[in-house]
Amino acid sequence: MKKDIVKTKNWLLDFDGTLVDSMKYCAPAVVKILDENGVKYRDDIVSFITPLGMKGTAEYFVEIGLKMSYEELEKETNDRLVPLYENVITEKKGVKECLFKMKEAGYKLYILSASPHIMIDPCIKRLGLADCFEKVWSSDDFGMGKTNPEIYRLAAERMGTTVNDVTFLDDNMGAVKTAKEAGMQVIGVYDISSKNNENAIKDIADGYIYEISELQEALFN
């Protein structure tokens, strides 16, 4: 852990790349849609679209030249990704132990994911993590992506608190930066998909972990 952290009661957790090892499957599958349609894209496309949510990603893909309607892209994405969430994707090392220990200790745990419920809900259930969380939110539930600071204020409000009493965990640079600007305490999480932004995330965040066991150690030892 990079710095000492304030032990807030409420924790808002990203899902993909933070709790589950999904980015190695999902990112290539989504980018492949652009490749198959001959659409050129920026070098950091994965980290750029990750916090946008389905609607934001679709709007961006159309903006850069993808000739698909939102409905067509949503179906194509779901057809490729939902089976992975239902059958393949696993939690990262130590996640289950840490979450259950935090829950038992009285911490309130929430999820805020840019992925839709059709993906994250069956995955959480299959992995046996559903009982850990007070609420599971997709950015779709707020009608905005995770690069909008308002989503963090609204999430805190739904928790019955303020951003100052929430710690946010995420592996994505855009989400980390925005949550910090919104007023939350932020802990960056290492994922291979965001390796290029590792140092930048460390500079912004209040703490940084490579494995969830580091968070468990910081909270309980």
mmCIF file of C-alpha atoms in Angstrom:
data_model
loop_
_atom_site.group_PDB
_atom_site.id
_atom_site.type_symbol
_atom_site.label_atom_id
_atom_site.label_comp_id
_atom_site.label_asym_id
_atom_site.label_seq_id
_atom_site.Cartn_x
_atom_site.Cartn_y
_atom_site.Cartn_z
ATOM 1 C CA MET A 1 0.000 0.000 0.000
ATOM 2 C CA LYS A 2 1.469 3.308 -1.123
ATOM 3 C CA LYS A 3 0.172 5.520 1.699
ATOM 4 C CA ASP A 4 -1.745 5.190 4.917
ATOM 5 C CA ILE A 5 -5.464 4.998 4.203
ATOM 6 C CA VAL A 6 -8.431 6.282 6.128
ATOM 7 C CA LYS A 7 -10.637 3.351 7.084
ATOM 8 C CA THR A 8 -13.976 4.574 5.782
ATOM 9 C CA LYS A 9 -17.136 2.598 6.482
ATOM 10 C CA ASN A 10 -18.293 2.577 2.863
ATOM 11 C CA TRP A 11 -16.394 1.019 -0.029
ATOM 12 C CA LEU A 12 -17.238 1.397 -3.706
ATOM 13 C CA LEU A 13 -15.538 -1.240 -5.831
ATOM 14 C CA ASP A 14 -14.975 -1.553 -9.546
ATOM 15 C CA PHE A 15 -15.595 -5.020 -10.973
ATOM 16 C CA ASP A 16 -13.617 -5.692 -14.176
ATOM 17 C CA GLY A 17 -9.874 -5.695 -13.593
ATOM 18 C CA THR A 18 -10.322 -4.963 -9.893
ATOM 19 C CA LEU A 19 -12.276 -7.893 -8.458
ATOM 20 C CA VAL A 20 -12.311 -10.225 -11.455
ATOM 21 C CA ASP A 21 -9.694 -11.114 -14.033
ATOM 22 C CA SER A 22 -11.882 -10.229 -16.996
ATOM 23 C CA MET A 23 -9.997 -7.641 -19.011
ATOM 24 C CA LYS A 24 -7.786 -10.180 -20.780
ATOM 25 C CA TYR A 25 -10.950 -11.696 -22.262
ATOM 26 C CA CYS A 26 -13.247 -8.719 -22.695
ATOM 27 C CA ALA A 27 -10.941 -6.030 -24.027
ATOM 28 C CA PRO A 28 -9.757 -8.052 -27.071
ATOM 29 C CA ALA A 29 -13.330 -9.174 -27.796
ATOM 30 C CA VAL A 30 -14.629 -5.606 -27.913
ATOM 31 C CA VAL A 31 -11.678 -4.203 -29.883
ATOM 32 C CA LYS A 32 -12.093 -7.058 -32.371
ATOM 33 C CA ILE A 33 -15.407 -5.511 -33.424
ATOM 34 C CA LEU A 34 -13.491 -2.446 -34.601
ATOM 35 C CA ASP A 35 -10.857 -4.582 -36.327
ATOM 36 C CA GLU A 36 -13.463 -6.634 -38.154
ATOM 37 C CA ASN A 37 -15.122 -3.461 -39.420
ATOM 38 C CA GLY A 38 -11.886 -1.756 -40.478
ATOM 39 C CA VAL A 39 -12.165 1.070 -37.937
ATOM 40 C CA LYS A 40 -8.909 2.703 -36.857
ATOM 41 C CA TYR A 41 -8.556 3.561 -33.179
ATOM 42 C CA ARG A 42 -6.225 5.146 -30.629
ATOM 43 C CA ASP A 43 -3.398 3.154 -29.029
ATOM 44 C CA ASP A 44 -4.965 3.390 -25.553
ATOM 45 C CA ILE A 45 -8.434 2.327 -26.728
ATOM 46 C CA VAL A 46 -8.942 -0.214 -23.924
ATOM 47 C CA SER A 47 -8.227 2.144 -21.025
ATOM 48 C CA PHE A 48 -10.154 4.905 -22.783
ATOM 49 C CA ILE A 49 -13.420 2.989 -23.280
ATOM 50 C CA THR A 50 -13.333 0.909 -20.081
ATOM 51 C CA PRO A 51 -15.045 3.500 -17.812
ATOM 52 C CA LEU A 52 -17.522 4.733 -20.437
ATOM 53 C CA GLY A 53 -20.181 2.054 -20.086
ATOM 54 C CA MET A 54 -22.006 0.400 -22.955
ATOM 55 C CA LYS A 55 -23.775 3.526 -24.181
ATOM 56 C CA GLY A 56 -20.675 5.713 -23.967
ATOM 57 C CA THR A 57 -18.566 3.102 -25.754
ATOM 58 C CA ALA A 58 -21.161 2.740 -28.505
ATOM 59 C CA GLU A 59 -21.311 6.495 -29.002
ATOM 60 C CA TYR A 60 -17.521 6.662 -29.213
ATOM 61 C CA PHE A 61 -17.307 3.757 -31.666
ATOM 62 C CA VAL A 62 -19.831 5.463 -33.952
ATOM 63 C CA GLU A 63 -17.874 8.713 -33.596
ATOM 64 C CA ILE A 64 -14.680 7.071 -34.877
ATOM 65 C CA GLY A 65 -16.428 5.411 -37.805
ATOM 66 C CA LEU A 66 -18.203 2.174 -36.779
ATOM 67 C CA LYS A 67 -21.284 1.707 -38.972
ATOM 68 C CA MET A 68 -23.550 0.065 -36.402
ATOM 69 C CA SER A 69 -26.598 1.223 -34.486
ATOM 70 C CA TYR A 70 -26.510 1.145 -30.698
ATOM 71 C CA GLU A 71 -28.823 -1.874 -30.728
ATOM 72 C CA GLU A 72 -26.631 -3.768 -33.200
ATOM 73 C CA LEU A 73 -23.475 -3.051 -31.212
ATOM 74 C CA GLU A 74 -25.136 -3.974 -27.929
ATOM 75 C CA LYS A 75 -26.253 -7.334 -29.340
ATOM 76 C CA GLU A 76 -22.844 -8.020 -30.868
ATOM 77 C CA THR A 77 -21.086 -7.155 -27.606
ATOM 78 C CA ASN A 78 -23.467 -9.201 -25.467
ATOM 79 C CA ASP A 79 -23.174 -12.221 -27.779
ATOM 80 C CA ARG A 80 -19.396 -12.169 -27.355
ATOM 81 C CA LEU A 81 -19.063 -11.254 -23.686
ATOM 82 C CA VAL A 82 -22.038 -12.634 -21.740
ATOM 83 C CA PRO A 83 -20.907 -16.293 -22.106
ATOM 84 C CA LEU A 84 -17.509 -15.300 -20.709
ATOM 85 C CA TYR A 85 -19.076 -13.741 -17.607
ATOM 86 C CA GLU A 86 -21.443 -16.658 -17.170
ATOM 87 C CA ASN A 87 -18.875 -19.438 -17.543
ATOM 88 C CA VAL A 88 -15.223 -18.368 -17.731
ATOM 89 C CA ILE A 89 -14.207 -15.245 -15.798
ATOM 90 C CA THR A 90 -12.851 -15.811 -12.283
ATOM 91 C CA GLU A 91 -12.140 -13.578 -9.308
ATOM 92 C CA LYS A 92 -8.635 -12.263 -8.789
ATOM 93 C CA LYS A 93 -6.376 -13.901 -6.227
ATOM 94 C CA GLY A 94 -7.515 -13.355 -2.627
ATOM 95 C CA VAL A 95 -10.663 -11.400 -3.526
ATOM 96 C CA LYS A 96 -13.221 -13.701 -1.943
ATOM 97 C CA GLU A 97 -11.352 -13.962 1.373
ATOM 98 C CA CYS A 98 -10.840 -10.204 1.595
ATOM 99 C CA LEU A 99 -14.433 -9.278 0.729
ATOM 100 C CA PHE A 100 -15.965 -11.700 3.215
ATOM 101 C CA LYS A 101 -13.590 -10.518 5.929
ATOM 102 C CA MET A 102 -14.499 -6.878 5.245
ATOM 103 C CA LYS A 103 -18.196 -7.738 5.257
ATOM 104 C CA GLU A 104 -17.851 -9.604 8.552
ATOM 105 C CA ALA A 105 -15.991 -6.638 10.057
ATOM 106 C CA GLY A 106 -18.890 -4.309 9.260
ATOM 107 C CA TYR A 107 -17.644 -2.525 6.166
ATOM 108 C CA LYS A 108 -20.376 -1.676 3.651
ATOM 109 C CA LEU A 109 -19.396 -2.881 0.193
ATOM 110 C CA TYR A 110 -20.884 -1.713 -3.101
ATOM 111 C CA ILE A 111 -20.004 -2.326 -6.740
ATOM 112 C CA LEU A 112 -19.936 0.321 -9.457
ATOM 113 C CA SER A 113 -19.134 -1.227 -12.829
ATOM 114 C CA ALA A 114 -19.151 0.183 -16.337
ATOM 115 C CA SER A 115 -20.329 -3.241 -17.517
ATOM 116 C CA PRO A 116 -24.076 -3.929 -17.751
ATOM 117 C CA HIS A 117 -26.022 -6.098 -15.313
ATOM 118 C CA ILE A 118 -26.472 -8.805 -17.952
ATOM 119 C CA MET A 119 -22.750 -9.464 -17.585
ATOM 120 C CA ILE A 120 -21.809 -8.677 -13.999
ATOM 121 C CA ASP A 121 -24.814 -10.130 -12.152
ATOM 122 C CA PRO A 122 -24.478 -13.771 -13.291
ATOM 123 C CA CYS A 123 -20.718 -13.611 -12.748
ATOM 124 C CA ILE A 124 -21.077 -12.360 -9.168
ATOM 125 C CA LYS A 125 -23.638 -15.067 -8.440
ATOM 126 C CA ARG A 126 -21.537 -17.864 -9.975
ATOM 127 C CA LEU A 127 -18.466 -16.810 -8.000
ATOM 128 C CA GLY A 128 -20.409 -16.821 -4.719
ATOM 129 C CA LEU A 129 -19.826 -13.114 -4.032
ATOM 130 C CA ALA A 130 -23.394 -11.792 -4.041
ATOM 131 C CA ASP A 131 -23.746 -11.817 -0.252
ATOM 132 C CA CYS A 132 -20.756 -9.498 0.123
ATOM 133 C CA PHE A 133 -22.469 -6.465 -1.376
ATOM 134 C CA GLU A 134 -25.115 -4.058 -0.181
ATOM 135 C CA LYS A 135 -25.824 -3.098 -3.780
ATOM 136 C CA VAL A 136 -24.420 -3.819 -7.235
ATOM 137 C CA TRP A 137 -24.613 -0.931 -9.690
ATOM 138 C CA SER A 138 -23.841 -0.658 -13.351
ATOM 139 C CA SER A 139 -23.081 2.804 -14.680
ATOM 140 C CA ASP A 140 -26.267 2.262 -16.712
ATOM 141 C CA ASP A 141 -28.201 2.690 -13.448
ATOM 142 C CA PHE A 142 -27.002 6.291 -13.330
ATOM 143 C CA GLY A 143 -27.247 7.081 -17.030
ATOM 144 C CA MET A 144 -23.611 8.167 -17.207
ATOM 145 C CA GLY A 145 -20.096 6.748 -17.361
ATOM 146 C CA LYS A 146 -17.411 6.582 -14.696
ATOM 147 C CA THR A 147 -15.549 9.560 -16.169
ATOM 148 C CA ASN A 148 -18.378 11.811 -14.982
ATOM 149 C CA PRO A 149 -17.763 12.998 -11.389
ATOM 150 C CA GLU A 150 -21.497 13.177 -10.766
ATOM 151 C CA ILE A 151 -21.776 9.386 -10.772
ATOM 152 C CA TYR A 152 -19.646 9.195 -7.617
ATOM 153 C CA ARG A 153 -21.686 11.832 -5.811
ATOM 154 C CA LEU A 154 -24.897 10.061 -6.762
ATOM 155 C CA ALA A 155 -23.511 6.690 -5.655
ATOM 156 C CA ALA A 156 -22.541 8.130 -2.264
ATOM 157 C CA GLU A 157 -26.010 9.618 -1.946
ATOM 158 C CA ARG A 158 -27.597 6.239 -2.624
ATOM 159 C CA MET A 159 -25.334 4.777 0.063
ATOM 160 C CA GLY A 160 -26.772 7.304 2.477
ATOM 161 C CA THR A 161 -23.492 9.151 2.919
ATOM 162 C CA THR A 162 -21.156 11.635 1.206
ATOM 163 C CA VAL A 163 -18.149 11.142 -1.058
ATOM 164 C CA ASN A 164 -15.841 11.978 1.856
ATOM 165 C CA ASP A 165 -16.847 8.764 3.634
ATOM 166 C CA VAL A 166 -16.316 6.445 0.653
ATOM 167 C CA THR A 167 -13.196 4.621 -0.513
ATOM 168 C CA PHE A 168 -13.149 3.737 -4.194
ATOM 169 C CA LEU A 169 -11.115 0.928 -5.792
ATOM 170 C CA ASP A 170 -10.441 0.822 -9.528
ATOM 171 C CA ASP A 171 -7.744 -0.202 -11.978
ATOM 172 C CA ASN A 172 -8.646 2.364 -14.646
ATOM 173 C CA MET A 173 -6.905 5.719 -14.896
ATOM 174 C CA GLY A 174 -9.980 7.667 -16.000
ATOM 175 C CA ALA A 175 -12.149 6.325 -13.190
ATOM 176 C CA VAL A 176 -9.437 6.800 -10.555
ATOM 177 C CA LYS A 177 -8.849 10.400 -11.595
ATOM 178 C CA THR A 178 -12.549 11.270 -11.698
ATOM 179 C CA ALA A 179 -13.431 9.635 -8.373
ATOM 180 C CA LYS A 180 -10.546 11.492 -6.728
ATOM 181 C CA GLU A 181 -11.734 14.771 -8.218
ATOM 182 C CA ALA A 182 -15.230 14.008 -6.923
ATOM 183 C CA GLY A 183 -13.861 13.779 -3.375
ATOM 184 C CA MET A 184 -13.545 10.073 -2.652
ATOM 185 C CA GLN A 185 -10.524 8.393 -1.144
ATOM 186 C CA VAL A 186 -9.122 6.280 -3.991
ATOM 187 C CA ILE A 187 -7.030 3.129 -4.101
ATOM 188 C CA GLY A 188 -5.585 2.115 -7.442
ATOM 189 C CA VAL A 189 -5.485 -1.568 -8.335
ATOM 190 C CA TYR A 190 -2.974 -3.165 -10.681
ATOM 191 C CA ASP A 191 -4.253 -4.899 -13.788
ATOM 192 C CA ILE A 192 -2.295 -5.853 -16.880
ATOM 193 C CA SER A 193 -4.735 -3.856 -19.019
ATOM 194 C CA SER A 194 -3.759 -0.623 -17.254
ATOM 195 C CA LYS A 195 -0.058 -1.354 -16.803
ATOM 196 C CA ASN A 196 0.938 1.640 -18.936
ATOM 197 C CA ASN A 197 -0.861 3.967 -16.519
ATOM 198 C CA GLU A 198 0.509 2.375 -13.346
ATOM 199 C CA ASN A 199 2.738 5.284 -12.303
ATOM 200 C CA ALA A 200 0.152 7.917 -13.194
ATOM 201 C CA ILE A 201 -2.467 6.110 -11.094
ATOM 202 C CA LYS A 202 -0.019 5.885 -8.197
ATOM 203 C CA ASP A 203 0.539 9.648 -8.362
ATOM 204 C CA ILE A 204 -3.195 10.374 -8.152
ATOM 205 C CA ALA A 205 -4.454 7.701 -5.778
ATOM 206 C CA ASP A 206 -4.297 7.635 -1.979
ATOM 207 C CA GLY A 207 -2.995 4.087 -2.152
ATOM 208 C CA TYR A 208 -2.056 1.419 -4.674
ATOM 209 C CA ILE A 209 -2.202 -2.374 -4.505
ATOM 210 C CA TYR A 210 -1.019 -5.159 -6.763
ATOM 211 C CA GLU A 211 -3.151 -7.808 -5.053
ATOM 212 C CA ILE A 212 -6.225 -7.534 -2.858
ATOM 213 C CA SER A 213 -4.307 -9.227 -0.025
ATOM 214 C CA GLU A 214 -2.440 -5.929 0.429
ATOM 215 C CA LEU A 215 -5.734 -4.220 1.210
ATOM 216 C CA GLN A 216 -6.655 -6.964 3.645
ATOM 217 C CA GLU A 217 -3.306 -6.556 5.397
ATOM 218 C CA ALA A 218 -3.721 -2.770 5.604
ATOM 219 C CA LEU A 219 -7.191 -3.069 7.142
ATOM 220 C CA PHE A 220 -6.692 -5.926 9.572
ATOM 221 C CA ASN A 221 -3.004 -6.135 10.546
#
